[in-house]
Short mmCIF file of C-alpha atoms and ligand atoms in Angstrom, two decimals:
data_model
loop_
_atom_site.label_atom_id
_atom_site.label_comp_id
_atom_site.label_asym_id
_atom_site.label_seq_id
_atom_site.Cartn_x
_atom_site.Cartn_y
_atom_site.Cartn_z
CA MET A 20 0.00 0.00 0.00
CA GLN A 21 1.06 3.54 -0.57
CA TYR A 22 0.19 6.46 1.68
CA ARG A 23 -0.22 10.17 1.16
CA ARG A 24 -0.47 13.17 3.44
CA PHE A 25 -4.09 14.11 4.17
CA GLY A 26 -3.80 17.87 3.85
CA LYS A 27 -3.57 19.99 6.96
CA THR A 28 -4.69 17.10 9.18
CA GLU A 29 -1.15 15.73 8.71
CA GLU A 30 -2.56 12.19 8.85
CA LYS A 31 -1.17 9.60 6.46
CA VAL A 32 -3.91 7.86 4.53
CA SER A 33 -3.80 4.92 2.13
CA VAL A 34 -4.26 5.98 -1.51
CA LEU A 35 -7.16 3.53 -1.68
CA GLY A 36 -10.11 3.98 0.68
CA PHE A 37 -12.90 1.42 1.14
CA GLY A 38 -16.24 2.95 0.10
CA CYS A 39 -19.00 1.25 2.09
CA MET A 40 -21.99 1.97 -0.16
CA ARG A 41 -21.83 -0.97 -2.50
CA PHE A 42 -21.36 -4.08 -0.35
CA PRO A 43 -22.52 -7.45 -1.70
CA VAL A 44 -26.16 -8.15 -0.81
CA THR A 45 -28.06 -11.41 -0.35
CA ASP A 46 -31.20 -10.11 -2.05
CA LYS A 47 -30.47 -7.87 -4.99
CA GLU A 48 -33.88 -6.21 -4.71
CA ASN A 49 -33.14 -5.22 -1.10
CA ASP A 50 -30.21 -2.88 -0.57
CA ALA A 51 -30.37 -3.42 3.20
CA SER A 52 -29.61 -7.14 2.90
CA ILE A 53 -25.83 -6.81 3.19
CA ASP A 54 -23.96 -10.09 3.03
CA GLU A 55 -22.21 -9.41 6.33
CA GLU A 56 -19.81 -12.30 6.33
CA ARG A 57 -18.44 -11.49 2.89
CA SER A 58 -18.40 -7.73 3.46
CA ILE A 59 -16.55 -8.01 6.77
CA ALA A 60 -14.02 -10.41 5.24
CA MET A 61 -13.48 -8.02 2.32
CA ILE A 62 -12.97 -5.03 4.60
CA ARG A 63 -10.56 -6.90 6.86
CA ASN A 64 -8.61 -8.23 3.90
CA ALA A 65 -8.23 -4.67 2.62
CA ILE A 66 -7.10 -3.45 6.04
CA ASP A 67 -4.65 -6.35 6.38
CA THR A 68 -3.16 -5.21 3.07
CA GLY A 69 -2.76 -1.62 4.22
CA VAL A 70 -6.05 0.19 3.54
CA ASN A 71 -6.58 2.54 6.48
CA TYR A 72 -9.61 4.61 5.43
CA LEU A 73 -13.23 3.40 5.58
CA ASP A 74 -15.96 5.69 4.28
CA THR A 75 -19.59 5.12 5.21
CA ALA A 76 -22.69 7.30 5.70
CA PHE A 77 -25.88 7.37 7.72
CA PHE A 78 -28.17 6.02 5.06
CA TYR A 79 -25.92 3.78 2.92
CA HIS A 80 -27.60 0.42 2.43
CA LYS A 81 -30.75 1.86 4.02
CA GLY A 82 -28.91 2.54 7.26
CA MET A 83 -27.21 -0.86 7.52
CA SER A 84 -23.74 0.11 6.26
CA GLU A 85 -22.67 1.81 9.50
CA LYS A 86 -23.78 -1.24 11.49
CA VAL A 87 -21.77 -3.63 9.34
CA VAL A 88 -18.73 -1.34 9.37
CA GLY A 89 -19.04 -1.24 13.17
CA LYS A 90 -18.82 -5.04 13.24
CA ALA A 91 -15.97 -5.17 10.73
CA ILE A 92 -13.75 -2.94 12.86
CA LYS A 93 -14.05 -5.06 16.00
CA ASP A 94 -11.26 -7.46 17.02
CA GLY A 95 -8.53 -4.82 16.90
CA TYR A 96 -9.33 -3.37 13.48
CA ARG A 97 -10.65 -0.04 14.84
CA GLU A 98 -7.14 0.97 15.88
CA LYS A 99 -5.77 0.29 12.39
CA ILE A 100 -8.08 2.60 10.44
CA PHE A 101 -9.50 6.06 10.04
CA LEU A 102 -13.28 5.95 10.18
CA ALA A 103 -15.24 8.43 8.06
CA THR A 104 -18.99 8.94 8.10
CA LYS A 105 -21.39 11.73 7.19
CA LEU A 106 -24.15 13.86 8.61
CA PRO A 107 -27.32 13.36 6.51
CA LEU A 108 -28.26 17.00 5.97
CA TRP A 109 -31.67 16.07 4.55
CA ASN A 110 -32.56 14.64 8.00
CA VAL A 111 -31.68 17.88 9.76
CA GLU A 112 -34.85 19.88 10.41
CA LYS A 113 -33.78 21.74 13.54
CA GLU A 114 -30.59 22.56 15.42
CA GLU A 115 -30.83 19.69 17.93
CA ASP A 116 -30.94 17.11 15.13
CA PHE A 117 -27.16 17.33 14.75
CA ASP A 118 -26.49 15.83 18.18
CA THR A 119 -29.23 13.23 17.84
CA LEU A 120 -27.87 12.06 14.49
CA LEU A 121 -24.23 12.06 15.54
CA ASN A 122 -25.01 10.12 18.72
CA THR A 123 -27.05 7.60 16.74
CA GLN A 124 -24.10 7.13 14.38
CA LEU A 125 -21.63 6.61 17.21
CA GLU A 126 -24.02 4.01 18.59
CA LYS A 127 -24.53 2.24 15.25
CA LEU A 128 -20.79 2.15 14.60
CA ASP A 129 -20.23 1.21 18.25
CA VAL A 130 -17.27 3.58 18.60
CA ASP A 131 -16.38 6.48 20.92
CA TYR A 132 -15.26 8.79 18.15
CA ILE A 133 -15.28 9.28 14.39
CA ASP A 134 -12.00 10.29 12.72
CA PHE A 135 -13.44 12.15 9.76
CA TYR A 136 -16.96 13.60 9.91
CA LEU A 137 -18.45 15.10 6.75
CA LEU A 138 -21.49 17.14 5.92
CA HIS A 139 -23.07 14.84 3.35
CA ALA A 140 -23.57 15.96 -0.27
CA VAL A 141 -23.40 19.71 0.30
CA ASN A 142 -25.03 21.80 -2.42
CA LYS A 143 -26.18 25.41 -2.58
CA ASP A 144 -29.60 24.64 -1.08
CA SER A 145 -28.40 22.50 1.81
CA TRP A 146 -25.66 25.05 2.56
CA ALA A 147 -28.11 27.99 2.63
CA GLN A 148 -31.10 26.20 4.14
CA LYS A 149 -29.52 23.76 6.61
CA VAL A 150 -25.83 24.31 7.38
CA ILE A 151 -25.93 28.07 7.92
CA PRO A 152 -29.34 28.63 9.60
CA PHE A 153 -28.97 25.65 11.96
CA GLY A 154 -25.43 26.58 12.98
CA ILE A 155 -24.15 23.16 11.93
CA LEU A 156 -20.53 24.28 11.62
CA ASP A 157 -20.49 25.37 15.27
CA LYS A 158 -22.11 22.07 16.19
CA MET A 159 -19.31 20.23 14.39
CA ARG A 160 -16.67 22.34 16.14
CA LYS A 161 -18.23 21.61 19.51
CA ALA A 162 -18.38 17.86 18.80
CA LYS A 163 -14.72 18.07 17.79
CA SER A 164 -13.77 19.83 21.04
CA GLU A 165 -15.65 17.11 22.96
CA GLY A 166 -13.63 14.42 21.20
CA LYS A 167 -16.56 12.83 19.36
CA ILE A 168 -15.06 13.85 16.01
CA ARG A 169 -11.38 14.29 15.15
CA HIS A 170 -11.54 16.13 11.82
CA ILE A 171 -14.30 18.02 10.00
CA GLY A 172 -15.06 18.33 6.31
CA PHE A 173 -17.75 17.95 3.66
CA SER A 174 -18.69 15.93 0.62
CA PHE A 175 -19.93 17.89 -2.34
CA HIS A 176 -22.36 17.75 -5.27
CA ASP A 177 -22.94 21.02 -7.03
CA ASP A 178 -21.23 23.48 -9.35
CA LEU A 179 -17.76 25.01 -9.09
CA PRO A 180 -18.78 28.48 -7.77
CA THR A 181 -20.74 26.79 -4.96
CA PHE A 182 -17.72 24.62 -4.16
CA LYS A 183 -15.47 27.66 -3.85
CA LYS A 184 -18.05 29.45 -1.71
CA VAL A 185 -18.29 26.51 0.70
CA VAL A 186 -14.50 26.18 0.94
CA ASP A 187 -14.21 29.92 1.65
CA GLU A 188 -16.99 30.09 4.22
CA PHE A 189 -16.07 26.84 6.02
CA GLU A 190 -12.79 28.36 7.17
CA ASP A 191 -11.63 25.61 9.52
CA CYS A 192 -12.59 22.82 7.12
CA GLU A 193 -9.83 20.20 7.02
CA PHE A 194 -10.82 18.03 4.07
CA CYS A 195 -13.34 17.61 1.29
CA GLN A 196 -14.74 14.80 -0.81
CA ILE A 197 -15.51 15.43 -4.48
CA GLN A 198 -16.44 13.31 -7.47
CA PHE A 199 -13.78 13.20 -10.13
CA SER A 200 -12.66 11.03 -13.01
CA TYR A 201 -11.08 11.41 -16.43
CA ILE A 202 -14.61 12.18 -17.66
CA ASP A 203 -15.54 14.55 -14.80
CA THR A 204 -12.65 16.97 -15.21
CA ASP A 205 -14.95 19.94 -15.77
CA TYR A 206 -18.05 18.73 -13.94
CA GLN A 207 -19.04 19.82 -10.40
CA ALA A 208 -15.79 20.76 -8.56
CA GLY A 209 -13.64 19.36 -11.40
CA ILE A 210 -9.91 20.00 -11.78
CA GLU A 211 -10.28 23.66 -10.85
CA GLY A 212 -12.06 22.79 -7.60
CA LEU A 213 -9.48 20.13 -6.82
CA GLN A 214 -6.71 22.67 -7.16
CA TYR A 215 -8.64 25.31 -5.22
CA ALA A 216 -8.96 22.90 -2.29
CA ALA A 217 -5.31 21.86 -2.55
CA GLU A 218 -4.15 25.48 -2.40
CA ARG A 219 -5.92 25.70 0.97
CA ASP A 220 -4.19 22.53 2.08
CA LEU A 221 -7.38 20.49 2.43
CA GLY A 222 -7.14 16.72 2.43
CA ILE A 223 -8.83 15.58 -0.78
CA VAL A 224 -10.93 12.44 -1.12
CA ILE A 225 -12.13 11.42 -4.57
CA MET A 226 -15.42 9.58 -4.90
CA GLU A 227 -17.00 7.97 -7.95
CA PRO A 228 -13.64 7.43 -9.70
CA LEU A 229 -15.41 4.93 -11.95
CA GLN A 230 -18.67 6.89 -12.19
CA GLY A 231 -20.52 4.33 -10.12
CA GLY A 232 -18.96 1.43 -12.03
CA ALA A 233 -19.78 2.73 -15.51
CA LEU A 234 -16.11 3.32 -16.40
CA ALA A 235 -15.27 -0.29 -15.56
CA THR A 236 -17.29 -1.31 -18.61
CA PRO A 237 -17.33 1.82 -20.72
CA ALA A 238 -19.12 2.24 -24.01
CA GLN A 239 -17.49 0.65 -27.04
CA PRO A 240 -16.25 3.95 -28.53
CA VAL A 241 -14.46 4.72 -25.24
CA LEU A 242 -13.01 1.21 -25.13
CA ASP A 243 -11.75 1.70 -28.66
CA ALA A 244 -10.04 4.93 -27.57
CA ILE A 245 -8.26 3.35 -24.60
CA GLY A 246 -7.11 0.32 -26.59
CA SER A 247 -5.80 -2.69 -24.70
CA ARG A 248 -5.51 -0.88 -21.35
CA ASN A 249 -7.48 -2.22 -18.38
CA PRO A 250 -10.40 0.26 -18.04
CA VAL A 251 -10.42 0.21 -14.22
CA LYS A 252 -6.69 0.71 -13.79
CA PHE A 253 -6.78 3.32 -16.54
CA ALA A 254 -9.47 5.31 -14.66
CA LEU A 255 -7.81 5.02 -11.24
CA ASP A 256 -4.32 5.88 -12.52
CA TYR A 257 -5.67 9.14 -13.90
CA ILE A 258 -6.73 10.21 -10.41
CA TRP A 259 -3.63 9.02 -8.58
CA ASN A 260 -1.53 10.96 -11.05
CA PHE A 261 -2.69 14.17 -9.32
CA PRO A 262 -0.38 14.80 -6.35
CA GLU A 263 -3.15 16.96 -4.83
CA VAL A 264 -5.33 13.88 -4.35
CA SER A 265 -4.95 12.23 -0.95
CA LEU A 266 -6.96 9.10 -1.65
CA LEU A 267 -9.69 7.71 -3.84
CA LEU A 268 -12.67 5.71 -2.66
CA SER A 269 -13.78 2.57 -4.36
CA GLY A 270 -17.15 1.05 -3.45
CA MET A 271 -16.01 -2.53 -3.77
CA SER A 272 -18.74 -5.14 -4.23
CA ASN A 273 -16.83 -8.40 -4.47
CA GLU A 274 -13.55 -10.06 -3.53
CA GLN A 275 -12.03 -9.76 -7.00
CA GLN A 276 -12.54 -5.97 -7.03
CA VAL A 277 -10.76 -5.73 -3.68
CA LYS A 278 -7.90 -7.86 -4.93
CA ASP A 279 -7.51 -5.89 -8.17
CA ASN A 280 -7.75 -2.48 -6.52
CA LEU A 281 -5.12 -3.40 -3.94
CA VAL A 282 -2.72 -4.22 -6.77
CA TYR A 283 -3.51 -1.00 -8.62
CA ALA A 284 -3.05 1.05 -5.43
CA ALA A 285 0.33 -0.53 -4.78
CA GLN A 286 1.42 0.44 -8.30
CA SER A 287 -0.02 3.96 -8.17
CA LYS A 288 2.12 6.99 -8.86
CA ALA A 289 1.75 10.76 -8.90
CA ASN A 290 3.05 12.89 -11.79
CA ALA A 291 3.83 9.77 -13.79
CA LEU A 292 1.65 10.07 -16.90
CA THR A 293 3.43 10.86 -20.13
CA ASP A 294 2.06 13.34 -22.67
CA GLU A 295 1.18 10.37 -24.83
CA GLU A 296 -0.90 8.82 -22.05
CA LYS A 297 -2.57 12.13 -21.28
CA ALA A 298 -3.64 12.35 -24.92
CA VAL A 299 -5.36 8.97 -24.59
CA TYR A 300 -7.40 10.23 -21.62
CA LYS A 301 -8.32 13.32 -23.57
CA LYS A 302 -9.44 11.27 -26.54
CA ALA A 303 -11.48 8.91 -24.33
CA LYS A 304 -13.28 11.88 -22.78
CA GLU A 305 -13.96 13.49 -26.15
CA VAL A 306 -15.50 10.28 -27.44
CA HIS A 307 -17.51 9.80 -24.24
CA ASP A 308 -18.89 13.33 -24.27
CA LYS A 309 -20.33 12.84 -27.74
CA LEU A 310 -22.45 9.90 -26.55
CA ASP A 311 -25.99 10.44 -25.34
CA ILE A 312 -25.35 9.04 -21.87
CA ILE A 313 -27.51 9.85 -18.84
CA PRO A 314 -25.03 10.75 -16.06
CA CYS A 315 -26.58 8.37 -13.51
CA ARG A 316 -24.03 6.95 -11.04
CA ASP A 317 -26.25 4.21 -9.64
CA CYS A 318 -25.99 5.75 -6.17
CA ARG A 319 -29.69 4.98 -5.50
CA TYR A 320 -30.21 8.19 -3.51
CA CYS A 321 -33.40 8.72 -5.55
CA LEU A 322 -34.98 5.46 -4.39
CA PRO A 323 -37.49 4.32 -3.40
CA CYS A 324 -39.78 5.84 -5.97
CA PRO A 325 -43.33 5.79 -4.51
CA HIS A 326 -44.54 4.40 -7.83
CA GLY A 327 -41.93 1.70 -8.11
CA VAL A 328 -39.81 3.10 -10.93
CA GLU A 329 -36.38 1.49 -10.79
CA ILE A 330 -34.71 4.71 -11.89
CA PRO A 331 -31.02 3.66 -11.95
CA LYS A 332 -31.87 0.35 -13.57
CA VAL A 333 -33.82 2.06 -16.36
CA PHE A 334 -31.00 4.56 -16.94
CA LYS A 335 -28.34 1.87 -16.89
CA THR A 336 -30.19 -0.18 -19.48
CA PHE A 337 -30.62 2.89 -21.65
CA ASN A 338 -26.95 3.88 -21.30
CA GLU A 339 -25.65 0.43 -22.10
CA GLY A 340 -27.91 0.11 -25.10
CA VAL A 341 -27.58 3.60 -26.48
CA ALA A 342 -23.89 4.10 -25.82
CA ASN A 343 -23.11 0.91 -27.64
CA ALA A 344 -25.79 1.41 -30.26
CA ASN A 345 -27.09 -1.94 -29.11
CA ARG A 346 -30.75 -1.99 -29.99
CA ARG A 347 -30.92 -5.72 -29.41
CA LEU A 348 -29.75 -5.29 -25.81
CA ILE A 349 -32.40 -2.67 -25.13
CA LEU A 350 -35.14 -4.79 -26.61
CA GLU A 351 -34.08 -7.87 -24.68
CA ILE A 352 -33.62 -6.30 -21.28
CA TYR A 353 -36.11 -3.52 -21.17
CA PRO A 354 -39.32 -5.58 -21.10
CA ASP A 355 -37.91 -7.46 -18.10
CA ILE A 356 -37.58 -4.37 -15.96
CA GLU A 357 -40.58 -4.73 -13.79
CA ALA A 358 -41.20 -1.14 -12.87
CA ASN A 359 -40.34 0.73 -16.00
CA ALA A 360 -40.22 4.31 -17.13
CA ASN A 361 -43.94 4.28 -17.95
CA GLN A 362 -44.88 4.11 -14.30
CA CYS A 363 -43.53 7.55 -13.49
CA GLN A 364 -46.29 9.80 -12.15
CA LYS A 365 -44.10 12.93 -12.32
CA CYS A 366 -44.36 13.57 -8.58
CA GLY A 367 -40.79 14.97 -8.57
CA GLU A 368 -39.80 13.33 -5.27
CA CYS A 369 -36.70 11.75 -6.80
CA GLU A 370 -35.27 14.85 -8.47
CA ALA A 371 -34.62 16.71 -5.23
CA LYS A 372 -32.52 13.79 -4.00
CA CYS A 373 -30.30 13.26 -7.04
CA PRO A 374 -26.72 14.47 -6.40
CA GLN A 375 -26.12 14.62 -10.15
CA HIS A 376 -29.11 16.97 -10.51
CA ILE A 377 -30.53 14.83 -13.32
CA GLU A 378 -33.93 15.93 -14.60
CA ILE A 379 -35.22 12.45 -13.95
CA ILE A 380 -38.78 13.02 -15.19
CA ASN A 381 -37.58 14.38 -18.54
CA LYS A 382 -34.94 11.71 -18.89
CA LEU A 383 -37.47 8.95 -18.22
CA LYS A 384 -39.57 10.48 -20.97
CA ALA A 385 -36.56 10.54 -23.27
CA VAL A 386 -35.87 6.89 -22.49
CA ARG A 387 -39.50 6.04 -23.22
CA ASN A 388 -39.32 7.85 -26.53
CA ALA A 389 -36.04 6.21 -27.47
CA LEU A 390 -37.42 2.79 -26.71
S1 SF4 B 408 -41.04 11.66 -10.47
FE1 SF4 B 408 -41.49 9.64 -11.32
S2 SF4 B 408 -39.65 8.44 -10.98
FE2 SF4 B 408 -39.51 10.25 -9.67
S3 SF4 B 408 -40.31 9.55 -7.69
FE3 SF4 B 408 -42.02 10.47 -8.81
S4 SF4 B 408 -42.97 8.76 -9.89
FE4 SF4 B 408 -40.96 8.06 -9.21
S1 SF4 B 409 -30.79 9.07 -10.87
FE1 SF4 B 409 -29.45 10.33 -9.59
S2 SF4 B 409 -29.94 9.67 -7.48
FE2 SF4 B 409 -30.78 8.14 -8.85
S3 SF4 B 409 -29.18 6.56 -8.94
FE3 SF4 B 409 -28.88 7.96 -10.68
S4 SF4 B 409 -27.41 9.47 -9.95
FE4 SF4 B 409 -28.19 8.43 -8.15
#
């Protein structure tokens, strides 16, 4: 394993962090049904091989992720890792909710303190309507002074100006978590945001390095652009090449992914890409950006839909079919999706929850038309 400095916290973190949002499940229709035995074994294997950063959140796996992580770090593993979890801002309706939620998380994780505590998925609305009016930053500072939290930061999903505003106003912020990949260089915080945070010596965590798995099996035109390179290693190497990045998170769902990522992390390097390699990334992005792909990351934040629309599944099917011009695939799979795009009643509940700000209702209509 390789380690990097985590900004002004001066901690040393492994370049690969274990994202705890995509554990294997025993019932694929039920995100809460984590296969505990496998997940705990995967986490411990990663820690035994040097991973020292676990990232979970209040509602991952319908609230079960923190419980499983809590079990995984028993038997001496707690002392070997940094534990990161997040305050669900959408559950904060009044000032006191901060303490209630944090205490619940400490209980679920069965720990006395959290190393890295993040405001979850900050955007301009949650910043203006929750963080500022409810004095959440002071609440975080107080929890830090009481020893319940060691370091404070935020994860982010909005545009670049909002990112800079949050970094500026959250003066004692120690780290941030942004989505980034060779496709997302100019999306949300992007490269400019990454550098803005680095100039302020924030620790930088990258999430969605594979766009929720999509870059592991990219569209055929992208595959053609990257040639014989392994698409996962190709995507991760792009991120590790930035010396500003402290670590990237991978939401690993099976043993092989853990094994592969550990190898890639061991081989990772900063400032190592040649101009020739950089040109390949540029080409892959150009080709990707011409495709009509819905930027869904399969995070499932939008679920459940009260009318049973399996939003990420519908988008994934569309993306795989359209991006590869595979009409046969669409025709074969689409009728099998039980709750399909036609069931949308346009209630809008899902759109407010989507961190990618996808106009889900319109996109479902577009999918329907395309099909
Ligand atoms: S807008 Fe459509 S897809 Fe979204 S929650 Fe409502 S019914 Fe479900
Ligand atoms: S539509 Fe948005 S919230 Fe739903 S899975 Fe996709 S990215 Fe996540």
